PDB file of C-alpha atoms in Angstrom:
ATOM      1  CA  ALA A   1       0.000   0.000   0.000  1.00 58.00           C
ATOM      2  CA  GLN A   2       1.090   3.519  -0.646  1.00 60.00           C
ATOM      3  CA  SER A   3       1.244   5.657   2.453  1.00 83.00           C
ATOM      4  CA  VAL A   4       3.078   8.248   4.459  1.00 90.00           C
ATOM      5  CA  ALA A   5       3.907   8.118   8.173  1.00 93.00           C
ATOM      6  CA  GLN A   6       4.838  10.703  10.736  1.00 95.00           C
ATOM      7  CA  PRO A   7       6.095   8.633  13.664  1.00 94.00           C
ATOM      8  CA  GLU A   8       6.001  11.422  16.245  1.00 95.00           C
ATOM      9  CA  ASP A   9       2.730  12.944  17.410  1.00 95.00           C
ATOM     10  CA  GLN A  10       4.612  15.755  19.105  1.00 96.00           C
ATOM     11  CA  VAL A  11       8.077  17.281  19.033  1.00 97.00           C
ATOM     12  CA  ASN A  12       9.333  19.607  21.737  1.00 97.00           C
ATOM     13  CA  VAL A  13      12.340  21.841  21.207  1.00 97.00           C
ATOM     14  CA  ALA A  14      13.796  24.910  22.870  1.00 97.00           C
ATOM     15  CA  GLU A  15      13.945  28.169  20.964  1.00 97.00           C
ATOM     16  CA  GLY A  16      17.242  28.535  19.146  1.00 97.00           C
ATOM     17  CA  ASN A  17      17.870  24.801  18.935  1.00 97.00           C
ATOM     18  CA  PRO A  18      17.689  22.832  15.700  1.00 97.00           C
ATOM     19  CA  LEU A  19      14.463  20.978  14.992  1.00 97.00           C
ATOM     20  CA  THR A  20      13.601  17.868  13.003  1.00 97.00           C
ATOM     21  CA  VAL A  21      10.125  16.600  12.153  1.00 98.00           C
ATOM     22  CA  LYS A  22      10.205  13.111  10.702  1.00 97.00           C
ATOM     23  CA  CYS A  23       8.367  11.684   7.714  1.00 96.00           C
ATOM     24  CA  THR A  24       8.692   8.314   6.000  1.00 95.00           C
ATOM     25  CA  TYR A  25       6.822   6.928   3.033  1.00 90.00           C
ATOM     26  CA  SER A  26       6.148   3.659   1.327  1.00 86.00           C
ATOM     27  CA  VAL A  27       5.624   3.691  -2.385  1.00 73.00           C
ATOM     28  CA  SER A  28       6.006   1.819  -5.608  1.00 70.00           C
ATOM     29  CA  GLY A  29       7.382   4.326  -8.077  1.00 72.00           C
ATOM     30  CA  ASN A  30       8.803   7.789  -7.667  1.00 76.00           C
ATOM     31  CA  PRO A  31       7.198   9.883  -4.951  1.00 82.00           C
ATOM     32  CA  TYR A  32       6.716  13.615  -4.902  1.00 87.00           C
ATOM     33  CA  LEU A  33       6.974  14.879  -1.344  1.00 91.00           C
ATOM     34  CA  PHE A  34       5.540  17.935   0.341  1.00 93.00           C
ATOM     35  CA  TRP A  35       5.505  19.619   3.721  1.00 96.00           C
ATOM     36  CA  TYR A  36       2.656  21.789   4.934  1.00 96.00           C
ATOM     37  CA  VAL A  37       2.172  23.744   8.170  1.00 96.00           C
ATOM     38  CA  GLN A  38      -1.147  24.423   9.871  1.00 93.00           C
ATOM     39  CA  TYR A  39      -1.665  27.126  12.478  1.00 91.00           C
ATOM     40  CA  PRO A  40      -4.751  27.007  14.753  1.00 84.00           C
ATOM     41  CA  ASN A  41      -8.007  27.646  12.894  1.00 78.00           C
ATOM     42  CA  ARG A  42      -6.166  28.086   9.627  1.00 82.00           C
ATOM     43  CA  GLY A  43      -5.820  26.028   6.469  1.00 86.00           C
ATOM     44  CA  LEU A  44      -2.643  24.243   5.475  1.00 92.00           C
ATOM     45  CA  GLN A  45       0.177  26.414   4.168  1.00 93.00           C
ATOM     46  CA  PHE A  46       2.694  25.051   1.684  1.00 93.00           C
ATOM     47  CA  LEU A  47       6.301  24.989   2.959  1.00 95.00           C
ATOM     48  CA  LEU A  48       8.333  23.064   0.399  1.00 94.00           C
ATOM     49  CA  LYS A  49       8.371  20.133  -1.989  1.00 92.00           C
ATOM     50  CA  TYR A  50      10.761  17.622  -3.483  1.00 90.00           C
ATOM     51  CA  ILE A  51      10.277  16.616  -7.088  1.00 85.00           C
ATOM     52  CA  THR A  52      13.696  15.677  -8.383  1.00 81.00           C
ATOM     53  CA  GLY A  53      17.286  16.841  -8.275  1.00 82.00           C
ATOM     54  CA  ASP A  54      19.137  17.983  -5.165  1.00 86.00           C
ATOM     55  CA  ASN A  55      18.103  15.939  -2.138  1.00 89.00           C
ATOM     56  CA  LEU A  56      18.151  19.003   0.100  1.00 94.00           C
ATOM     57  CA  VAL A  57      15.176  21.256  -0.543  1.00 94.00           C
ATOM     58  CA  LYS A  58      14.851  24.747   0.893  1.00 95.00           C
ATOM     59  CA  GLY A  59      11.465  26.263   1.599  1.00 93.00           C
ATOM     60  CA  SER A  60       9.612  29.027   3.365  1.00 90.00           C
ATOM     61  CA  TYR A  61      10.451  30.495   6.794  1.00 91.00           C
ATOM     62  CA  GLY A  62      13.931  28.962   6.868  1.00 94.00           C
ATOM     63  CA  PHE A  63      12.737  25.371   6.687  1.00 96.00           C
ATOM     64  CA  GLU A  64      14.456  22.702   4.643  1.00 97.00           C
ATOM     65  CA  ALA A  65      13.927  19.002   4.063  1.00 97.00           C
ATOM     66  CA  GLU A  66      16.184  16.186   3.020  1.00 94.00           C
ATOM     67  CA  PHE A  67      15.018  13.451   0.691  1.00 93.00           C
ATOM     68  CA  ASN A  68      16.655  10.103   1.453  1.00 92.00           C
ATOM     69  CA  LYS A  69      15.661   7.466  -1.057  1.00 89.00           C
ATOM     70  CA  SER A  70      17.403   4.548   0.667  1.00 90.00           C
ATOM     71  CA  GLN A  71      15.612   5.283   3.930  1.00 91.00           C
ATOM     72  CA  THR A  72      12.396   6.432   2.199  1.00 91.00           C
ATOM     73  CA  SER A  73      12.372   9.519   4.370  1.00 94.00           C
ATOM     74  CA  PHE A  74      11.744  13.227   3.929  1.00 96.00           C
ATOM     75  CA  HIS A  75      12.491  14.844   7.287  1.00 97.00           C
ATOM     76  CA  LEU A  76      11.767  18.538   7.836  1.00 98.00           C
ATOM     77  CA  LYS A  77      14.519  20.557   9.486  1.00 97.00           C
ATOM     78  CA  LYS A  78      15.349  24.035  10.673  1.00 97.00           C
ATOM     79  CA  PRO A  79      18.713  25.091  12.118  1.00 96.00           C
ATOM     80  CA  SER A  80      17.281  27.410  14.772  1.00 97.00           C
ATOM     81  CA  ALA A  81      13.690  27.104  15.996  1.00 97.00           C
ATOM     82  CA  LEU A  82      11.451  30.061  16.778  1.00 97.00           C
ATOM     83  CA  VAL A  83       8.518  30.139  19.183  1.00 96.00           C
ATOM     84  CA  SER A  84       6.394  31.197  16.207  1.00 95.00           C
ATOM     85  CA  ASP A  85       7.214  27.884  14.489  1.00 96.00           C
ATOM     86  CA  SER A  86       4.911  26.137  16.962  1.00 96.00           C
ATOM     87  CA  ALA A  87       2.195  24.578  14.817  1.00 96.00           C
ATOM     88  CA  LEU A  88       0.995  21.338  13.269  1.00 96.00           C
ATOM     89  CA  TYR A  89       3.150  19.979  10.447  1.00 97.00           C
ATOM     90  CA  PHE A  90       1.953  17.584   7.758  1.00 96.00           C
ATOM     91  CA  CYS A  91       3.984  15.556   5.341  1.00 96.00           C
ATOM     92  CA  ALA A  92       2.274  14.610   2.089  1.00 93.00           C
ATOM     93  CA  VAL A  93       3.136  12.265  -0.731  1.00 88.00           C
ATOM     94  CA  ARG A  94       1.825  12.466  -4.234  1.00 82.00           C
ATOM     95  CA  PHE A  95       1.866   9.594  -6.686  1.00 71.00           C
ATOM     96  CA  LEU A  96       1.297  10.480 -10.303  1.00 65.00           C
ATOM     97  CA  TYR A  97       0.457   6.871 -11.051  1.00 64.00           C
ATOM     98  CA  ASN A  98      -2.565   7.006  -8.759  1.00 60.00           C
ATOM     99  CA  PHE A  99      -4.753   9.727 -10.199  1.00 56.00           C
ATOM    100  CA  ASN A 100      -2.521  12.484  -8.855  1.00 65.00           C
ATOM    101  CA  LYS A 101      -3.623  11.646  -5.359  1.00 72.00           C
ATOM    102  CA  PHE A 102      -2.156  13.283  -2.264  1.00 80.00           C
ATOM    103  CA  TYR A 103      -1.723  11.201   0.862  1.00 86.00           C
ATOM    104  CA  PHE A 104      -1.225  13.133   4.089  1.00 91.00           C
ATOM    105  CA  GLY A 105       0.463  11.962   7.250  1.00 93.00           C
ATOM    106  CA  SER A 106      -1.314  12.221  10.566  1.00 92.00           C
ATOM    107  CA  GLY A 107       0.580  15.344  11.544  1.00 95.00           C
ATOM    108  CA  THR A 108       3.210  16.285  14.112  1.00 97.00           C
ATOM    109  CA  LYS A 109       2.647  19.007  16.645  1.00 96.00           C
ATOM    110  CA  LEU A 110       5.760  21.110  17.075  1.00 97.00           C
ATOM    111  CA  ASN A 111       6.142  22.935  20.388  1.00 97.00           C
ATOM    112  CA  VAL A 112       8.949  25.474  20.586  1.00 97.00           C
ATOM    113  CA  LYS A 113       9.527  26.709  24.114  1.00 96.00           C
ATOM    114  CA  PRO A 114      11.163  30.045  24.937  1.00 94.00           C
TER     115      PRO A 114
ATOM    116  CA  GLU B   1      -3.506  37.463  -5.378  1.00 62.00           C
ATOM    117  CA  ALA B   2      -6.448  36.129  -3.409  1.00 78.00           C
ATOM    118  CA  GLY B   3      -6.117  32.658  -1.971  1.00 92.00           C
ATOM    119  CA  VAL B   4      -8.713  29.920  -1.745  1.00 95.00           C
ATOM    120  CA  VAL B   5     -11.877  31.309  -0.211  1.00 95.00           C
ATOM    121  CA  GLN B   6     -14.261  29.222   1.853  1.00 96.00           C
ATOM    122  CA  SER B   7     -17.504  30.054   3.589  1.00 96.00           C
ATOM    123  CA  PRO B   8     -18.818  29.837   6.150  1.00 96.00           C
ATOM    124  CA  ARG B   9     -15.846  29.545   8.503  1.00 95.00           C
ATOM    125  CA  TYR B  10     -17.937  27.973  11.229  1.00 96.00           C
ATOM    126  CA  LYS B  11     -21.270  26.166  11.178  1.00 97.00           C
ATOM    127  CA  ILE B  12     -23.281  24.623  13.991  1.00 97.00           C
ATOM    128  CA  ILE B  13     -26.331  22.540  13.130  1.00 97.00           C
ATOM    129  CA  GLU B  14     -28.601  19.950  14.650  1.00 96.00           C
ATOM    130  CA  LYS B  15     -28.234  16.371  13.459  1.00 95.00           C
ATOM    131  CA  LYS B  16     -30.403  15.407  10.483  1.00 96.00           C
ATOM    132  CA  GLN B  17     -30.255  18.979   9.160  1.00 97.00           C
ATOM    133  CA  PRO B  18     -28.721  19.774   5.780  1.00 97.00           C
ATOM    134  CA  VAL B  19     -25.592  21.895   5.432  1.00 97.00           C
ATOM    135  CA  ALA B  20     -23.613  23.322   2.530  1.00 97.00           C
ATOM    136  CA  PHE B  21     -20.090  24.636   2.191  1.00 97.00           C
ATOM    137  CA  TRP B  22     -18.802  26.889  -0.557  1.00 97.00           C
ATOM    138  CA  CYS B  23     -15.340  27.204  -2.045  1.00 97.00           C
ATOM    139  CA  ASN B  24     -13.848  29.601  -4.569  1.00 96.00           C
ATOM    140  CA  PRO B  25     -10.422  28.443  -5.780  1.00 95.00           C
ATOM    141  CA  ILE B  26      -7.466  30.557  -6.793  1.00 94.00           C
ATOM    142  CA  SER B  27      -8.103  32.173 -10.162  1.00 92.00           C
ATOM    143  CA  GLY B  28      -6.848  30.012 -13.005  1.00 89.00           C
ATOM    144  CA  HIS B  29      -6.674  26.824 -10.962  1.00 91.00           C
ATOM    145  CA  ASN B  30      -8.377  24.012 -12.822  1.00 90.00           C
ATOM    146  CA  THR B  31      -8.223  21.361 -10.113  1.00 90.00           C
ATOM    147  CA  LEU B  32     -10.287  21.624  -6.951  1.00 93.00           C
ATOM    148  CA  TYR B  33     -10.244  19.309  -3.950  1.00 94.00           C
ATOM    149  CA  TRP B  34     -12.493  18.814  -0.954  1.00 96.00           C
ATOM    150  CA  TYR B  35     -10.906  17.269   2.119  1.00 96.00           C
ATOM    151  CA  LEU B  36     -12.202  16.157   5.489  1.00 96.00           C
ATOM    152  CA  GLN B  37      -9.967  16.781   8.481  1.00 93.00           C
ATOM    153  CA  ASN B  38     -10.799  15.224  11.818  1.00 92.00           C
ATOM    154  CA  LEU B  39      -9.237  16.606  14.965  1.00 87.00           C
ATOM    155  CA  GLY B  40      -5.582  15.651  15.261  1.00 82.00           C
ATOM    156  CA  GLN B  41      -5.466  13.969  11.883  1.00 87.00           C
ATOM    157  CA  GLY B  42      -4.335  14.752   8.386  1.00 90.00           C
ATOM    158  CA  PRO B  43      -6.725  15.740   5.625  1.00 92.00           C
ATOM    159  CA  GLU B  44      -8.500  12.941   3.766  1.00 92.00           C
ATOM    160  CA  LEU B  45      -9.641  13.475   0.212  1.00 92.00           C
ATOM    161  CA  LEU B  46     -13.379  13.453  -0.394  1.00 95.00           C
ATOM    162  CA  ILE B  47     -13.518  14.490  -4.025  1.00 94.00           C
ATOM    163  CA  ARG B  48     -11.296  15.967  -6.728  1.00 92.00           C
ATOM    164  CA  TYR B  49     -12.456  17.972  -9.735  1.00 92.00           C
ATOM    165  CA  GLU B  50     -10.628  18.609 -12.966  1.00 89.00           C
ATOM    166  CA  ASN B  51     -12.541  21.628 -14.252  1.00 90.00           C
ATOM    167  CA  GLU B  52     -16.194  20.618 -13.864  1.00 90.00           C
ATOM    168  CA  GLU B  53     -15.569  16.868 -13.921  1.00 90.00           C
ATOM    169  CA  ALA B  54     -15.344  14.859 -10.706  1.00 91.00           C
ATOM    170  CA  VAL B  55     -12.389  12.591 -11.494  1.00 87.00           C
ATOM    171  CA  ASP B  56     -12.006  10.991  -8.061  1.00 86.00           C
ATOM    172  CA  ASP B  57     -14.959  10.699  -5.702  1.00 89.00           C
ATOM    173  CA  SER B  58     -14.187   7.228  -4.402  1.00 86.00           C
ATOM    174  CA  GLN B  59     -14.010   8.456  -0.781  1.00 89.00           C
ATOM    175  CA  LEU B  60     -17.183  10.539  -0.879  1.00 93.00           C
ATOM    176  CA  PRO B  61     -20.039   8.963   1.141  1.00 92.00           C
ATOM    177  CA  LYS B  62     -22.578   9.309  -1.590  1.00 91.00           C
ATOM    178  CA  ASP B  63     -25.568   8.385   0.508  1.00 94.00           C
ATOM    179  CA  ARG B  64     -25.420  11.739   2.281  1.00 96.00           C
ATOM    180  CA  PHE B  65     -22.680  13.820   0.648  1.00 96.00           C
ATOM    181  CA  SER B  66     -22.851  15.536  -2.714  1.00 96.00           C
ATOM    182  CA  ALA B  67     -20.718  18.086  -4.498  1.00 96.00           C
ATOM    183  CA  GLU B  68     -20.884  20.157  -7.621  1.00 95.00           C
ATOM    184  CA  ARG B  69     -18.674  22.444  -9.657  1.00 94.00           C
ATOM    185  CA  LEU B  70     -21.015  23.439 -12.414  1.00 83.00           C
ATOM    186  CA  LYS B  71     -18.945  26.017 -14.283  1.00 86.00           C
ATOM    187  CA  GLY B  72     -15.555  24.653 -13.378  1.00 83.00           C
ATOM    188  CA  VAL B  73     -14.812  27.472 -10.967  1.00 91.00           C
ATOM    189  CA  ASP B  74     -16.421  27.573  -7.524  1.00 95.00           C
ATOM    190  CA  SER B  75     -17.784  24.495  -5.820  1.00 97.00           C
ATOM    191  CA  THR B  76     -20.339  23.483  -3.223  1.00 97.00           C
ATOM    192  CA  LEU B  77     -20.187  20.495  -0.888  1.00 97.00           C
ATOM    193  CA  LYS B  78     -23.431  19.398   0.731  1.00 97.00           C
ATOM    194  CA  ILE B  79     -24.349  17.017   3.508  1.00 97.00           C
ATOM    195  CA  GLN B  80     -27.930  15.875   3.872  1.00 96.00           C
ATOM    196  CA  PRO B  81     -28.757  14.769   6.483  1.00 96.00           C
ATOM    197  CA  ALA B  82     -25.864  15.555   8.784  1.00 96.00           C
ATOM    198  CA  GLU B  83     -24.830  13.065  11.465  1.00 96.00           C
ATOM    199  CA  LEU B  84     -22.907  13.587  14.690  1.00 96.00           C
ATOM    200  CA  GLY B  85     -19.843  11.939  13.161  1.00 95.00           C
ATOM    201  CA  ASP B  86     -19.689  14.571  10.434  1.00 96.00           C
ATOM    202  CA  SER B  87     -18.313  17.108  12.899  1.00 97.00           C
ATOM    203  CA  ALA B  88     -14.936  18.029  11.438  1.00 96.00           C
ATOM    204  CA  VAL B  89     -13.143  20.663   9.401  1.00 95.00           C
ATOM    205  CA  TYR B  90     -13.892  20.647   5.682  1.00 97.00           C
ATOM    206  CA  LEU B  91     -10.986  21.943   3.651  1.00 96.00           C
ATOM    207  CA  CYS B  92     -10.995  23.080   0.067  1.00 96.00           C
ATOM    208  CA  ALA B  93      -7.801  23.214  -1.975  1.00 94.00           C
ATOM    209  CA  SER B  94      -6.922  24.089  -5.537  1.00 93.00           C
ATOM    210  CA  SER B  95      -4.027  23.617  -7.916  1.00 90.00           C
ATOM    211  CA  LEU B  96      -3.184  24.559 -11.470  1.00 86.00           C
ATOM    212  CA  GLY B  97      -3.989  21.026 -12.548  1.00 75.00           C
ATOM    213  CA  LEU B  98      -1.299  20.696 -15.161  1.00 66.00           C
ATOM    214  CA  ALA B  99      -1.430  17.110 -16.333  1.00 59.00           C
ATOM    215  CA  GLY B 100       1.597  15.023 -15.516  1.00 54.00           C
ATOM    216  CA  THR B 101       3.197  17.666 -13.323  1.00 60.00           C
ATOM    217  CA  THR B 102       3.662  18.028  -9.618  1.00 64.00           C
ATOM    218  CA  ASP B 103       1.820  21.249  -9.056  1.00 76.00           C
ATOM    219  CA  THR B 104       1.215  22.321  -5.485  1.00 85.00           C
ATOM    220  CA  GLN B 105      -2.130  22.352  -3.714  1.00 89.00           C
ATOM    221  CA  TYR B 106      -3.138  25.551  -1.938  1.00 92.00           C
ATOM    222  CA  PHE B 107      -5.630  25.327   0.876  1.00 94.00           C
ATOM    223  CA  GLY B 108      -8.431  27.520   2.097  1.00 95.00           C
ATOM    224  CA  PRO B 109      -8.993  28.225   5.813  1.00 93.00           C
ATOM    225  CA  GLY B 110     -11.620  25.501   6.119  1.00 94.00           C
ATOM    226  CA  THR B 111     -15.153  25.286   7.494  1.00 96.00           C
ATOM    227  CA  ARG B 112     -15.464  23.911  10.993  1.00 95.00           C
ATOM    228  CA  LEU B 113     -18.719  21.952  11.240  1.00 97.00           C
ATOM    229  CA  THR B 114     -20.243  21.036  14.575  1.00 97.00           C
ATOM    230  CA  VAL B 115     -23.244  18.706  14.552  1.00 97.00           C
ATOM    231  CA  LEU B 116     -25.234  18.653  17.810  1.00 96.00           C
TER     232      LEU B 116
END
């Protein structure tokens, strides 16, 4: 089955420290990977995506993600966390061979403490 | 540029009542999606439109849910009758819809439905 997993329901990090939000996927074929952020009572906002090319993708608000094909992972990272980064983060996988469908992970709540 | 617009933002109804949600996608976006998001979970696709055609409605509970996108622009999602378990956030998203590409979906703020 094609799916995406976010193994951590919650990640806690102190302001100024690096953060990582994990995402793994299972797929037959080439995946296209996305990260979205959701603030309370708001829709999902696009952060970044990996299509092809350089495994390290840079996105909005200083976030980046590294595609690792051997580990089927696409972890979201930021070198220095801000309190304002506290939100819900969703990884999504898109498979062009399945009607352009997006599959979303269950989400990871990021808490950045001052 | 205006983003995806949804209304209403919040809706509270009694069970067995009908309810409708409206979405206006980003101008020029051919593909429109309706998602259901339960608390603490990721969005789940209900239906996807390419212009006015529903190309994937396999997850839409057709006994009570219906959707339309008559002119290939804005869309309406309806529930009739609503059940307690329908309480959730209903998200609309749109994308350019370029065939064979990896265009990005952009989401509206959602409609939070509470069924009492």
